[in-house]
Every structure is written in C-alpha cells, then in structure tokens.
mmCIF file of C-alpha atoms and ligand atoms in Angstrom:
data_model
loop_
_atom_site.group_PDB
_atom_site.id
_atom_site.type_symbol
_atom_site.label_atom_id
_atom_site.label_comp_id
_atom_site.label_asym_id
_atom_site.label_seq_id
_atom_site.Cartn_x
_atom_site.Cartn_y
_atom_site.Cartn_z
ATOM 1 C CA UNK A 1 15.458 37.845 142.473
ATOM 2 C CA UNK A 2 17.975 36.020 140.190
ATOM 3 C CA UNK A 3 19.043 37.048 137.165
ATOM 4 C CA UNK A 4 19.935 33.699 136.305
ATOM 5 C CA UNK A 5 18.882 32.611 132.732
ATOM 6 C CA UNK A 6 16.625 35.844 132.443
ATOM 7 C CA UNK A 7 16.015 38.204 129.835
ATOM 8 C CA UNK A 8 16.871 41.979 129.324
ATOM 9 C CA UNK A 9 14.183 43.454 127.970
ATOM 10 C CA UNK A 10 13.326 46.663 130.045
ATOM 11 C CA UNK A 11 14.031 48.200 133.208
ATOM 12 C CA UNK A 12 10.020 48.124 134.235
ATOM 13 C CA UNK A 13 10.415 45.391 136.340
ATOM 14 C CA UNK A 14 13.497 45.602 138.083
ATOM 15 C CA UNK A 15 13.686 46.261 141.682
ATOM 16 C CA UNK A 16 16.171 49.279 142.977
ATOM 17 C CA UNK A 17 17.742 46.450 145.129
ATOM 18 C CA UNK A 18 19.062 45.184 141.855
ATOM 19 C CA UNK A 19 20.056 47.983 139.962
ATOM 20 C CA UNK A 20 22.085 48.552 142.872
ATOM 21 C CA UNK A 21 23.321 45.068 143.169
ATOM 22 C CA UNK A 22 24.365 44.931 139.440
ATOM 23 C CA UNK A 23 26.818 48.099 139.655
ATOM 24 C CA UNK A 24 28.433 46.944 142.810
ATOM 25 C CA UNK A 25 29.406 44.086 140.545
ATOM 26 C CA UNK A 26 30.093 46.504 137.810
ATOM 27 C CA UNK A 27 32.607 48.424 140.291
ATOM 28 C CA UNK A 28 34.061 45.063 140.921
ATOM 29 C CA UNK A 29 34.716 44.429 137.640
ATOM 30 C CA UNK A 30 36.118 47.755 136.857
ATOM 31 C CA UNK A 31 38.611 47.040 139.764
ATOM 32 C CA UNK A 32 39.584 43.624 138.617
ATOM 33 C CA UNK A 33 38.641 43.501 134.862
ATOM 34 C CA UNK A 34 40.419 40.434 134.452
ATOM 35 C CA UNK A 35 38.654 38.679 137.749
ATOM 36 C CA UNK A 36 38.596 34.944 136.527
ATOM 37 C CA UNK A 37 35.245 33.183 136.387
ATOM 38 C CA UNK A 38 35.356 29.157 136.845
ATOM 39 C CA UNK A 39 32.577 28.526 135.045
ATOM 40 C CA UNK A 40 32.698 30.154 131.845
ATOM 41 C CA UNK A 41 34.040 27.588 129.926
ATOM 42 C CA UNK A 42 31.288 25.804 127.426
ATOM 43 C CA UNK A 43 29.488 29.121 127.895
ATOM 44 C CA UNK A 44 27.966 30.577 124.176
ATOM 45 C CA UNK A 45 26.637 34.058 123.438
ATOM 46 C CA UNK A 46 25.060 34.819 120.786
ATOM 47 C CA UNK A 47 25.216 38.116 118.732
ATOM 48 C CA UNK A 48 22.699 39.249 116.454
ATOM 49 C CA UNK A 49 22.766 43.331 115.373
ATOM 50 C CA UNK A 50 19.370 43.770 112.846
ATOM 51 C CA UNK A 51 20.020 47.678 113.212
ATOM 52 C CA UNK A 52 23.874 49.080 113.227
ATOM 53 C CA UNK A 53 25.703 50.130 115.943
ATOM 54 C CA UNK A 54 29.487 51.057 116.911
ATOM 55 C CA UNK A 55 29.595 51.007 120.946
ATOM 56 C CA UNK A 56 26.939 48.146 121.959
ATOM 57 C CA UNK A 57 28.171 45.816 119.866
ATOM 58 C CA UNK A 58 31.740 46.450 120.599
ATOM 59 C CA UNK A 59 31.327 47.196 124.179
ATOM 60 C CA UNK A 60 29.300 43.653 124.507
ATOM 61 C CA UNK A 61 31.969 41.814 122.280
ATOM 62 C CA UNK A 62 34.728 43.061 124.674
ATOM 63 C CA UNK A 63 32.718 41.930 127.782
ATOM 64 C CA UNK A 64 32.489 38.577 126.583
ATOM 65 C CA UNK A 65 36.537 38.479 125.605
ATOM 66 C CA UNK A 66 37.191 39.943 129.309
ATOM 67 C CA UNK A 67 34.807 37.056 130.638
ATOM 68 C CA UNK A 68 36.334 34.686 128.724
ATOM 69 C CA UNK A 69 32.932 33.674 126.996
ATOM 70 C CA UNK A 70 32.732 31.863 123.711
ATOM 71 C CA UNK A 71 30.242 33.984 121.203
ATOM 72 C CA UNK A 72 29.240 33.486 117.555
ATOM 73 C CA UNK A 73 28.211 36.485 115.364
ATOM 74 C CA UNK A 74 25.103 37.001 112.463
ATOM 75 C CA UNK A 75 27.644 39.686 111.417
ATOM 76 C CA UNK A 76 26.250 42.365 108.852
ATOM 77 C CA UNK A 77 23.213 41.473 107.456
ATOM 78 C CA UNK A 78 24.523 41.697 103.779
ATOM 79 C CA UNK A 79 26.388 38.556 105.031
ATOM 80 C CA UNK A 80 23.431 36.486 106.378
ATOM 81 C CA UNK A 81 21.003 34.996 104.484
ATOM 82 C CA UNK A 82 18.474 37.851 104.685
ATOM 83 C CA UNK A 83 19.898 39.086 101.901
ATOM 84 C CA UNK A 84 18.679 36.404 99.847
ATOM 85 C CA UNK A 85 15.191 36.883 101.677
ATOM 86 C CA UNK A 86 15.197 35.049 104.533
ATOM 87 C CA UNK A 87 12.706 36.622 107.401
ATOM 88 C CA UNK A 88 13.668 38.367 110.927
ATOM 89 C CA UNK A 89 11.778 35.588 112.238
ATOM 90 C CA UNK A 90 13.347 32.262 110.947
ATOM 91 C CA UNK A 91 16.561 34.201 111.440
ATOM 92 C CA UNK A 92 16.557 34.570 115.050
ATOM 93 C CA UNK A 93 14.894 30.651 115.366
ATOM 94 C CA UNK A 94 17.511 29.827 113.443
ATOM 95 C CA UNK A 95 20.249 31.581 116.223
ATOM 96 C CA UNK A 96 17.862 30.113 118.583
ATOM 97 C CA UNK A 97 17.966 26.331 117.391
ATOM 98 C CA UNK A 98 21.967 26.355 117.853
ATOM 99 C CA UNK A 99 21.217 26.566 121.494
ATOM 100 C CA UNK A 100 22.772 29.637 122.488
ATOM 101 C CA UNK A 101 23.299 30.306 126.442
ATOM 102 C CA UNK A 102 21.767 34.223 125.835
ATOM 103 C CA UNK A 103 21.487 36.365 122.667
ATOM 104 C CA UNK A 104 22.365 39.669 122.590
ATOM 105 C CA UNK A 105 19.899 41.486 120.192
ATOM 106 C CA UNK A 106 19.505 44.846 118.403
ATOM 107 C CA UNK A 107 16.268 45.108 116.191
ATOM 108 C CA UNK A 108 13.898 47.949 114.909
ATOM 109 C CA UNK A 109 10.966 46.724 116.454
ATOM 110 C CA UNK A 110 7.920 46.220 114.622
ATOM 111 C CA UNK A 111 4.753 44.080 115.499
ATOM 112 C CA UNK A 112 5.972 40.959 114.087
ATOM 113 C CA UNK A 113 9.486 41.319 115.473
ATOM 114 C CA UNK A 114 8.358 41.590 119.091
ATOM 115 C CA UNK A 115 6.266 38.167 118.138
ATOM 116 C CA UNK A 116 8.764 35.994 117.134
ATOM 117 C CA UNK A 117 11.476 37.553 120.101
ATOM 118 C CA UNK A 118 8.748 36.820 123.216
ATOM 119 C CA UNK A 119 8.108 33.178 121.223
ATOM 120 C CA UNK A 120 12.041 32.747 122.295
ATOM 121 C CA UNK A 121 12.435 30.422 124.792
ATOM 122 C CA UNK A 122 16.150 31.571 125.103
ATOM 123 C CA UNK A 123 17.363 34.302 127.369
ATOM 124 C CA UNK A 124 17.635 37.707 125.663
ATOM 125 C CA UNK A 125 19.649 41.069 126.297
ATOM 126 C CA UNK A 126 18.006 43.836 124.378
ATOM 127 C CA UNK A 127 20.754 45.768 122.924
ATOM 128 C CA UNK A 128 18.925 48.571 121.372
ATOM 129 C CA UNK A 129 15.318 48.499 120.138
ATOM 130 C CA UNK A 130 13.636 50.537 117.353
ATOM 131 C CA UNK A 131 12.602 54.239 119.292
ATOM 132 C CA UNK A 132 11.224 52.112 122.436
ATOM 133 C CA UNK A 133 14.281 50.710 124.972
ATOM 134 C CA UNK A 134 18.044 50.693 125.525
ATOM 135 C CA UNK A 135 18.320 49.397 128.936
ATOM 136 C CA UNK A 136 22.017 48.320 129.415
ATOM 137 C CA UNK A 137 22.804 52.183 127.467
ATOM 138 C CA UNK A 138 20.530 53.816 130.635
ATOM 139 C CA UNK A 139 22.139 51.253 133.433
ATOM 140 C CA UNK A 140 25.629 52.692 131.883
ATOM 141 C CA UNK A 141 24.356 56.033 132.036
ATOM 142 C CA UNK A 142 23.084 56.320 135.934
ATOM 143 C CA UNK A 143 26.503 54.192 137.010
ATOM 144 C CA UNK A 144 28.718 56.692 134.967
ATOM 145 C CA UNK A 145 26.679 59.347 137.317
ATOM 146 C CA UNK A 146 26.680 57.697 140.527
ATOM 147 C CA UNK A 147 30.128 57.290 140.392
ATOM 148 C CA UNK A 148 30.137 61.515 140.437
ATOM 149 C CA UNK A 149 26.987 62.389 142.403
ATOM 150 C CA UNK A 150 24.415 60.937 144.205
ATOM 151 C CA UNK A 151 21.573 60.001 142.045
ATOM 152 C CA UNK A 152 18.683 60.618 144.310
ATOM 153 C CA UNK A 153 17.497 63.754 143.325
ATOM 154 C CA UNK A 154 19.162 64.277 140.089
ATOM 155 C CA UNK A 155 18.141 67.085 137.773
ATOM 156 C CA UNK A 156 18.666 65.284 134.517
ATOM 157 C CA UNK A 157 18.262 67.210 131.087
ATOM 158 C CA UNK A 158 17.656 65.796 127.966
ATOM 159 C CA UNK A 159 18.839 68.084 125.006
ATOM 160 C CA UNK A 160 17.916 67.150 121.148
ATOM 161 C CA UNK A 161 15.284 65.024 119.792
ATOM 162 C CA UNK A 162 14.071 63.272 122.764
ATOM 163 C CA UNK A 163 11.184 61.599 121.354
ATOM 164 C CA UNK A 164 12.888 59.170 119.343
ATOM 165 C CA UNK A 165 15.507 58.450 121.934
ATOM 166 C CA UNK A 166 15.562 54.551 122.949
ATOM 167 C CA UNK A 167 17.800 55.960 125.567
ATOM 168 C CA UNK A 168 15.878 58.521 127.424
ATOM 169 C CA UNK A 169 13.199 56.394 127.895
ATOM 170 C CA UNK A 170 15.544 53.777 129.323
ATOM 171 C CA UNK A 171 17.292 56.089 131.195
ATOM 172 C CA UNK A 172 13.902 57.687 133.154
ATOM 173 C CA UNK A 173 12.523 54.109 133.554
ATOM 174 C CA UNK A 174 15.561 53.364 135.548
ATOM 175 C CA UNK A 175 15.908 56.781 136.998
ATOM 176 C CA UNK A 176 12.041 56.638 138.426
ATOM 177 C CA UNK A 177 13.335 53.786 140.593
ATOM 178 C CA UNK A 178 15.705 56.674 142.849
ATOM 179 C CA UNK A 179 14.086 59.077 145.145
ATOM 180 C CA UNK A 180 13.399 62.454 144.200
ATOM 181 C CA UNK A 181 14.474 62.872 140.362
ATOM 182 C CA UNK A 182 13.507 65.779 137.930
ATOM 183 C CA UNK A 183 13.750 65.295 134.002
ATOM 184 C CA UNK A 184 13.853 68.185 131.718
ATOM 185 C CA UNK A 185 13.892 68.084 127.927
ATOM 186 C CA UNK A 186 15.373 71.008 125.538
ATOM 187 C CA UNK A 187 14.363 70.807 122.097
ATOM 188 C CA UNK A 188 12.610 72.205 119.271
ATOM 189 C CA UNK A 189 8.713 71.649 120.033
ATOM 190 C CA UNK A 190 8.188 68.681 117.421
ATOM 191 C CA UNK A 191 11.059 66.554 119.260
ATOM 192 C CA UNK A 192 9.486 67.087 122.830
ATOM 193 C CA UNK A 193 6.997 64.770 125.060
ATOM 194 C CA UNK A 194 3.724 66.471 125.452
ATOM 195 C CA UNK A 195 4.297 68.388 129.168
ATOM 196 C CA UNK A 196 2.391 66.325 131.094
ATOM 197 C CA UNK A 197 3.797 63.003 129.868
ATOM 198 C CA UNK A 198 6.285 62.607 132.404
ATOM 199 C CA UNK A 199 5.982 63.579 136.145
ATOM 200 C CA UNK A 200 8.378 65.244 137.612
ATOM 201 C CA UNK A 201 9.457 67.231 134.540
ATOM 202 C CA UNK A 202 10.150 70.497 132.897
ATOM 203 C CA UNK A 203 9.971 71.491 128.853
ATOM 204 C CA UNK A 204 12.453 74.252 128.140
ATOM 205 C CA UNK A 205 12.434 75.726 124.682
ATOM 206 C CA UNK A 206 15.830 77.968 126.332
ATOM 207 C CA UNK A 207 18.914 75.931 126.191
ATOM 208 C CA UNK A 208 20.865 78.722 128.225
ATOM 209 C CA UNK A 209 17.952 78.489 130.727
ATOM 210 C CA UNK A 210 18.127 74.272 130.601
ATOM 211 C CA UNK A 211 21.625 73.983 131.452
ATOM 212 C CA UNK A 212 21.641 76.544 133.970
ATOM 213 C CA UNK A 213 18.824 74.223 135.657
ATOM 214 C CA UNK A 214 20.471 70.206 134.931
ATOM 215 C CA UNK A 215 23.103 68.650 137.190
ATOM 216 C CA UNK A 216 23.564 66.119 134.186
ATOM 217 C CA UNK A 217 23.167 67.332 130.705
ATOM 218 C CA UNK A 218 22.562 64.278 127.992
ATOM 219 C CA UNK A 219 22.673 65.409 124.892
ATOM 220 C CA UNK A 220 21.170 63.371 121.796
ATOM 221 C CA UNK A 221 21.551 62.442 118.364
ATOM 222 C CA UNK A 222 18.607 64.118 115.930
ATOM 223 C CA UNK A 223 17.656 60.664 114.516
ATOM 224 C CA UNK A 224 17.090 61.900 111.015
ATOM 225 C CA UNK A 225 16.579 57.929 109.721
ATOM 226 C CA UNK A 226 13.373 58.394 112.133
ATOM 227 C CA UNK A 227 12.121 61.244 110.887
ATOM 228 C CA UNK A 228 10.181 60.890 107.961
ATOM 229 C CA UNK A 229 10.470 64.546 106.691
ATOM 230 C CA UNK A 230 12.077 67.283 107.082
ATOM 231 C CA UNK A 231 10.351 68.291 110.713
ATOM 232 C CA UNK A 232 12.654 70.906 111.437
ATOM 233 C CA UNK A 233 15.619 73.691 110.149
ATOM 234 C CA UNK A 234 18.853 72.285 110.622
ATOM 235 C CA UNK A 235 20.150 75.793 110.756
ATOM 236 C CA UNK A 236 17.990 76.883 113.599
ATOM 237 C CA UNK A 237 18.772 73.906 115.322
ATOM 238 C CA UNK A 238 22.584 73.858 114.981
ATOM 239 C CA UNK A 239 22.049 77.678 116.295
ATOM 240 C CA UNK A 240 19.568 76.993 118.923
ATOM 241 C CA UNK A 241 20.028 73.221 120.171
ATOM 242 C CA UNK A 242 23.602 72.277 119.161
ATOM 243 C CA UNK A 243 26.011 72.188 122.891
ATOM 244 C CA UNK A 244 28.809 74.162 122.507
ATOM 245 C CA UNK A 245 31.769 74.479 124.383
ATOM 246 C CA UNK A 246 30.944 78.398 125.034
ATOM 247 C CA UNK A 247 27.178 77.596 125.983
ATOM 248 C CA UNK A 248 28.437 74.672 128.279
ATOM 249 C CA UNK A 249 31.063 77.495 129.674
ATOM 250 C CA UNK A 250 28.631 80.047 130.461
ATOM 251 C CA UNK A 251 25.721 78.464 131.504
ATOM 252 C CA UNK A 252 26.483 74.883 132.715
ATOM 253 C CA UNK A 253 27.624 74.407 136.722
ATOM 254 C CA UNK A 254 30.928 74.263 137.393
ATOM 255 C CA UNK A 255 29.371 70.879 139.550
ATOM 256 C CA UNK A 256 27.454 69.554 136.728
ATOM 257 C CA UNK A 257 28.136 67.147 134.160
ATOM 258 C CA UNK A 258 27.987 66.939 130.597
ATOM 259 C CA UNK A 259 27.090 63.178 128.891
ATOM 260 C CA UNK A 260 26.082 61.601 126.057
ATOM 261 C CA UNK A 261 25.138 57.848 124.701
ATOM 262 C CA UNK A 262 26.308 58.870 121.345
ATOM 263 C CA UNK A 263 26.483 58.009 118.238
ATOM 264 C CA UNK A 264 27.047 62.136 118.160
ATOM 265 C CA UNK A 265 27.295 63.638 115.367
ATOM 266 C CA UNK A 266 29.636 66.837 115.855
ATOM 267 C CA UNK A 267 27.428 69.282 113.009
ATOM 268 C CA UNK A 268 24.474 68.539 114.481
ATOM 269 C CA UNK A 269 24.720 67.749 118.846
ATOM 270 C CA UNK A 270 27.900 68.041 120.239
ATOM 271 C CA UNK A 271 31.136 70.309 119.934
ATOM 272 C CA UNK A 272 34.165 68.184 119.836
ATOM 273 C CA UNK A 273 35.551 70.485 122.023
ATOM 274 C CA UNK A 274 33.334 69.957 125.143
ATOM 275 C CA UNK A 275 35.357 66.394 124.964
ATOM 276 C CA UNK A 276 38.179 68.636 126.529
ATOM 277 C CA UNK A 277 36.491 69.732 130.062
ATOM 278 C CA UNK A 278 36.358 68.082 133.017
ATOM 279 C CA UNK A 279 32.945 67.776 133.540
ATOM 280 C CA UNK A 280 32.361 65.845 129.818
ATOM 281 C CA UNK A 281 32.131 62.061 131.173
ATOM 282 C CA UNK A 282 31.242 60.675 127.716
ATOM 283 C CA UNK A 283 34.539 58.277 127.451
ATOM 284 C CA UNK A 284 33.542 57.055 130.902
ATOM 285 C CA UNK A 285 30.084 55.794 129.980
ATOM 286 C CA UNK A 286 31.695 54.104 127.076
ATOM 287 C CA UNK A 287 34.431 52.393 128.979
ATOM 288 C CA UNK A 288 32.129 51.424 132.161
ATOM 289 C CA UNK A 289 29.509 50.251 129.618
ATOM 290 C CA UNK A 290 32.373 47.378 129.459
ATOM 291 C CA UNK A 291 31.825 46.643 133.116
ATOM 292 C CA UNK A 292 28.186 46.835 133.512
ATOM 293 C CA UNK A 293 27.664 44.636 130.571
ATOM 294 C CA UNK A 294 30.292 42.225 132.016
ATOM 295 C CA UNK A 295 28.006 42.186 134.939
ATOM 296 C CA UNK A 296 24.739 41.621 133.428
ATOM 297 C CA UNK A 297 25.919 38.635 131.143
ATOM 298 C CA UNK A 298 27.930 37.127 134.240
ATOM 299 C CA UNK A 299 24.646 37.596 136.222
ATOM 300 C CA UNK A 300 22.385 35.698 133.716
ATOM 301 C CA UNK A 301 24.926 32.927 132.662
ATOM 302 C CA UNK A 302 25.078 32.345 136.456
ATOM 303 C CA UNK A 303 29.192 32.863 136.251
ATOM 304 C CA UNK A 304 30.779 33.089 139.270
ATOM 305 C CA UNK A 305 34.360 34.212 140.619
ATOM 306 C CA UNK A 306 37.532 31.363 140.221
ATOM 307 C CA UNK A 307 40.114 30.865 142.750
HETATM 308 N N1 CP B 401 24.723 54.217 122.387
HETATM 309 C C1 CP B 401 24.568 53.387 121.354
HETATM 310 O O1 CP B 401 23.639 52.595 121.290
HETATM 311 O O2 CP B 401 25.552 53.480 120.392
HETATM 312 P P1 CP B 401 25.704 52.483 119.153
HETATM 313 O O3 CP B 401 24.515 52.713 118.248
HETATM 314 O O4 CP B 401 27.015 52.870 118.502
HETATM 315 O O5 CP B 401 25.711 51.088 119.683
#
C-alpha cells in the first residue's frame, strides 16, 4: 500500500514488503543524498517536539534540508504559548489549522494527548512517544543491521532498563515481521518484561552470559525521569549492567555488533571507549537515521525523483 499522505504511528500494521521497500529507498538516498525531487517545492513540514530530544529532531530537520522541504518549528516550549497556559491540545490544532503537509511529533503520551493527535486529520510521523513507540528510531535500527547481517534470525539483546524503552518495543514490533528472531533482555529484575511477555525470548540476569549469546547488543539509557523512585542501586548497576569496553572484549563475538539509540549516558550505559571498535555501529544508526527519515517523509509527501 501507499504511504502517500499516511501517518507514522507504529510499526503494527506495516507489511514486511514495505519495510523492505522503504530501506531500498533509504540505500538510495544514502548513495545519492542530494538526489533532486521535482516536487518538493510548496511542500511544508511541520515540527512540534513536546518532550526533548538531540538526534530525532536534528536527524528529521536535516532530512527535510537534504529534500529540499520547507518546515516551520514550535521550537522549545518555553517559547510557545504553553508557557502562558495554553493546552497540548489547542497547540497541535493550532499547528494543524496552518495546514501543514505532515507533522512530525514527539509527545509524552497521556490519555488526552492520544485524543486530540487521532482527532488530526493531518498526516503524522511519531517521533518519539512517552514509554510506548519510536518507530522511525527501530526502522533505523534493523537498516543499520541489515546493512551488516542478515536480519532473519537475529539474536538481538536488549541491555538496561528495557521496560521503559520506546525503542525496544519499536524495534521487536518491526523485528517480529523477519523470520526466525530471538530477543533477550539483561537487566536488573525491576527493568525486565515478565518472561513470558515476549515469544521468542530469553531474561538474563548475567551480562557476561547475554553478550556471549546476542549477535546485536542494544544497550539503553536507565530513564531515571521515568522512574518514580529510586528502583534500583546505581552502584550495582554501573558494576553489573554498565557495557564496558573489557566486558564487550571478552565476551562479545568477534561477528557481533554493538548499538545503541542513545541518548547514552557514559556513567550509567555505555563506555566511551566501545565507540573505538569495529563492531560499535552507533554513528551509523545516527547518520542512516538521515536516510531512512528522508525516505519516509518523501514516501508520504508523495515526492518523487527530478531529472
Ligand atoms: N534516539 C532518540 O530518540 O534520541 P533523541 O532523544 O536525542 O532524539
């Protein structure tokens, strides 16, 4: 089906035929990045970020200025008019009335949020929402590992605080869609899925034993802003949880590879260091999140290649 003037919500009802469709696109984009499009012109995106964010935003903002797209910004909210108490809801009616061609959205995700965004009669890309999706973050993920293995039958682990994580359950939504996949999560007990929530998957309270298990090894931000106490010793889990360089070293395949959506937060998730080898692809899902974005948003503004 087309994704002309459709929304982005989740992955749940996207065919495999499309997924795949959408990163050969992506790969043609990463070959050609400046590929001219003849009817972008006129073309306006909107941009509204309720929640913060460093690489969606950006990595949207530059697919748009590689497309040649016109956008418009809410900006930080301590510019808009919230801040003199206007709602969520007239906010994005307000984007809305200006007629954007798509918005590009980022929002917590309460009831009355997910009201007012399905009462939209104008395409959306969901660019990050609350604890629940981040679908373009999981279609950058499985391209970044396609592009190294073959994703059908993937061991894919999950390391951190995995029940908070948008992304993972973007990224097994989309990764249900291949043939033979196994998840496993790695975490202290109070950030893990029940076991049986997820088929095809393993709990491992080892890390050593996890990564000597994964072909891909996410890891994740602990989402303390989700948290509302103290659920866990940051101590233990810098000791038990955090990926180091020497852990990834001695434990992780020589054939596997190490990612992660980031924001990462080096004290907490992720050695600096593992930047440095080979197998760390986290630069490459940033820069093909450029391309697969460019994709989507030429897909749904119906865009196609100049002469
Ligand atoms: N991966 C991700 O969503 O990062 P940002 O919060 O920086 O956009």
């Amino acid at each position: 089906m087309s994704l002309v003037g459709r929304s982005l919500i989740s992955l749940n009802n996207w065919s495999l035929n499309e997924v795949q469709d959408l990163f050969s696109q992506s790969r043609q984009f990463k070959q050609n990045p400046e590929q001219s499009l003849f009817n972008s012109a006129g073309k306006l995106v909107s941009l509204a970020f309720f929640e913060p964010s460093t690489r969606t935003k950006l990595s949207f903002q530059t697919a748009l200025g590689r497309l040649g797209v016109l956008s418009s910004d809410l900006g930080p909210l301590s510019d808009s008019s919230m801040v003199k108490g206007e709602s969520f809801s007239e906010t994005l009616k307000t984007i809305e009335a200006m007629q954007p061609d798509l918005t590009i959205l980022r929002v917590n995700a309460t009831a009355g949020e997910y009201d007012t965004i399905k009462d939209c009669s104008m395409p959306i890309i969901n660019a990050g929402c609350g604890a629940t999706g981040h679908p373009t973050q999981a279609l950058t993920d499985v391209y970044t590992m396609s592009e190294r293995l073959s994703v059908e039958g993937l061991k894919v682990l999950f390391v951190g605080d995995v029940n908070h994580s948008r992304v993972v359950k973007s990224n097994i939504e989309l990764l249900k869609k291949f043939s033979g996949i196994s998840f496993g999560f790695c975490g202290p007990e109070a950030f893990l899925p029940p076991a049986n929530e997820y088929k095809n998957s393993t709990l491992f309270s080892s890390l050593e034993e996890a990564l000597s298990w994964c072909n891909i090894c996410m890891g994740l931000r602990v989402q303390k802003e989700r948290h509302s106490k103290e659920e866990f010793s940051t101590a233990q889990y810098q000791k038990n949880y955090r990926l180091t360089a020497e852990k990834i070293e001695k434990h992780l395949s020589k054939d596997a590879f190490i990612m992660h959506p980031g924001p990462h937060v080096p004290e907490m998730d992720f050695d600096p260091l593992i930047f440095n080898d080979p197998r760390c692809l986290v630069r490459n899902q940033v820069s093909n999140g450029v391309y697969i974005r460019m994709a989507l948003i030429a897909s749904i503004l119906g865009l196609q290649e100049g002469v």
